[in-house]
């Protein structure tokens, strides 16, 4: 079971807000399906924004010790949350593709060395 925490500093978190966050986070959970669930921790903070009639969404996801964080504001809570989740996915994809590239290069070097023998 993924550790999921949905809180707020300045408004009451309703069931509909929790349901919204959980439904939007499904995209992240699907992207992380190759990672064991006990290595994933998700924290979402939904707040009323500093400007009038705005909302702020902070999303922090820890995947195997690596922390991804995004903070977005918008006039609707849903768009603030979606933007933050998109930022997280962008960060995760960047790190994952970099790691895959490095692993491919290491494998290639090993193959070159083993062919030379």
Coordinates of C-alpha atoms in Angstrom, one line a residue:
X1 CA 0.0 0.0 0.0
X2 CA 1.3 3.4 -1.0
X3 CA 1.7 5.9 1.9
X4 CA -0.6 8.7 0.9
X5 CA -1.2 11.8 3.0
X6 CA -3.5 14.6 2.0
X7 CA -3.6 17.7 4.3
X8 CA -4.1 21.4 4.4
X9 CA -2.6 24.2 6.5
X10 CA -5.5 26.7 6.2
X11 CA -8.7 25.0 5.0
X12 CA -10.6 21.9 6.0
X13 CA -9.9 18.9 3.7
X14 CA -13.2 17.5 2.6
X15 CA -13.9 14.1 1.2
X16 CA -14.4 15.6 -2.3
X17 CA -10.9 17.2 -2.1
X18 CA -9.4 13.9 -1.1
X19 CA -11.2 12.1 -3.9
X20 CA -10.0 14.8 -6.4
X21 CA -6.4 14.4 -5.2
X22 CA -6.6 10.6 -5.3
X23 CA -8.0 10.5 -8.8
X24 CA -5.4 12.9 -10.1
X25 CA -2.6 11.0 -8.4
X26 CA -3.7 7.8 -10.2
X27 CA -1.6 9.1 -13.2
X28 CA 1.5 9.2 -11.0
X29 CA 0.8 5.8 -9.4
X30 CA 0.4 4.2 -12.9
X31 CA 3.7 5.7 -13.9
X32 CA 5.4 4.2 -10.8
X33 CA 4.0 0.7 -11.2
X34 CA 7.5 -0.7 -11.7
X35 CA 8.5 0.6 -8.2
X36 CA 7.5 -1.5 -5.1
X37 CA 4.7 0.2 -3.3
X38 CA 6.5 0.3 0.0
X39 CA 9.2 2.5 -1.5
X40 CA 6.6 5.2 -2.6
X41 CA 5.4 8.0 -0.3
X42 CA 3.1 10.8 -1.5
X43 CA 2.2 13.9 0.4
X44 CA -0.3 16.5 -0.9
X45 CA -1.0 19.8 0.8
X46 CA -4.0 21.8 -0.5
X47 CA -4.2 25.4 0.7
X48 CA -6.0 28.6 0.0
X49 CA -3.6 30.8 -1.9
X50 CA -2.1 34.1 -0.8
X51 CA -4.0 36.0 -3.6
X52 CA -7.7 36.3 -3.3
X53 CA -9.7 33.3 -4.7
X54 CA -6.6 31.2 -5.5
X55 CA -5.6 27.8 -4.4
X56 CA -2.1 26.4 -3.8
X57 CA -1.1 22.8 -4.2
X58 CA 2.1 21.2 -3.0
X59 CA 3.0 17.7 -3.9
X60 CA 5.9 15.8 -2.6
X61 CA 6.6 12.3 -3.8
X62 CA 9.4 10.1 -2.4
X63 CA 10.4 7.2 -4.6
X64 CA 13.1 4.9 -3.2
X65 CA 14.8 7.8 -1.3
X66 CA 14.6 10.3 -4.2
X67 CA 12.3 13.2 -3.5
X68 CA 10.3 15.1 -6.1
X69 CA 8.5 18.3 -5.2
X70 CA 6.2 20.7 -7.0
X71 CA 4.3 23.8 -5.8
X72 CA 1.7 25.4 -8.0
X73 CA -1.1 28.1 -7.6
X74 CA -4.2 28.6 -9.7
X75 CA -7.7 29.9 -9.5
X76 CA -9.1 26.4 -9.1
X77 CA -7.8 23.7 -6.8
X78 CA -8.0 21.1 -9.6
X79 CA -5.8 23.0 -12.0
X80 CA -3.3 23.8 -9.2
X81 CA -3.1 20.1 -8.4
X82 CA -2.9 19.0 -12.0
X83 CA -0.1 21.4 -12.7
X84 CA 1.9 20.2 -9.7
X85 CA 1.4 16.6 -10.7
X86 CA 2.5 17.4 -14.2
X87 CA 5.7 19.0 -12.8
X88 CA 6.4 15.9 -10.7
X89 CA 5.9 13.6 -13.7
X90 CA 8.3 15.8 -15.7
X91 CA 10.9 15.6 -13.0
X92 CA 10.5 11.8 -12.6
X93 CA 10.7 11.2 -16.4
X94 CA 13.8 13.3 -16.7
X95 CA 15.6 11.4 -13.9
X96 CA 14.4 8.0 -15.2
X97 CA 15.5 8.7 -18.8
X98 CA 18.9 9.9 -17.5
X99 CA 19.3 6.8 -15.4
X100 CA 18.3 4.5 -18.3
X101 CA 20.8 6.3 -20.5
X102 CA 23.6 5.9 -18.0
X103 CA 22.7 2.2 -17.5
X104 CA 22.6 1.6 -21.2
X105 CA 26.1 3.3 -21.6
X106 CA 27.5 1.2 -18.7
X107 CA 26.1 -2.0 -20.3
X108 CA 27.6 -0.9 -23.6
X109 CA 31.0 -0.4 -22.0
X110 CA 30.8 -3.8 -20.4
X111 CA 30.0 -5.4 -23.8
X112 CA 32.9 -3.6 -25.5
X113 CA 35.3 -4.8 -22.8
X114 CA 34.0 -8.4 -22.9
X115 CA 34.2 -8.5 -26.7
X116 CA 37.9 -7.3 -26.6
X117 CA 38.9 -10.3 -24.5

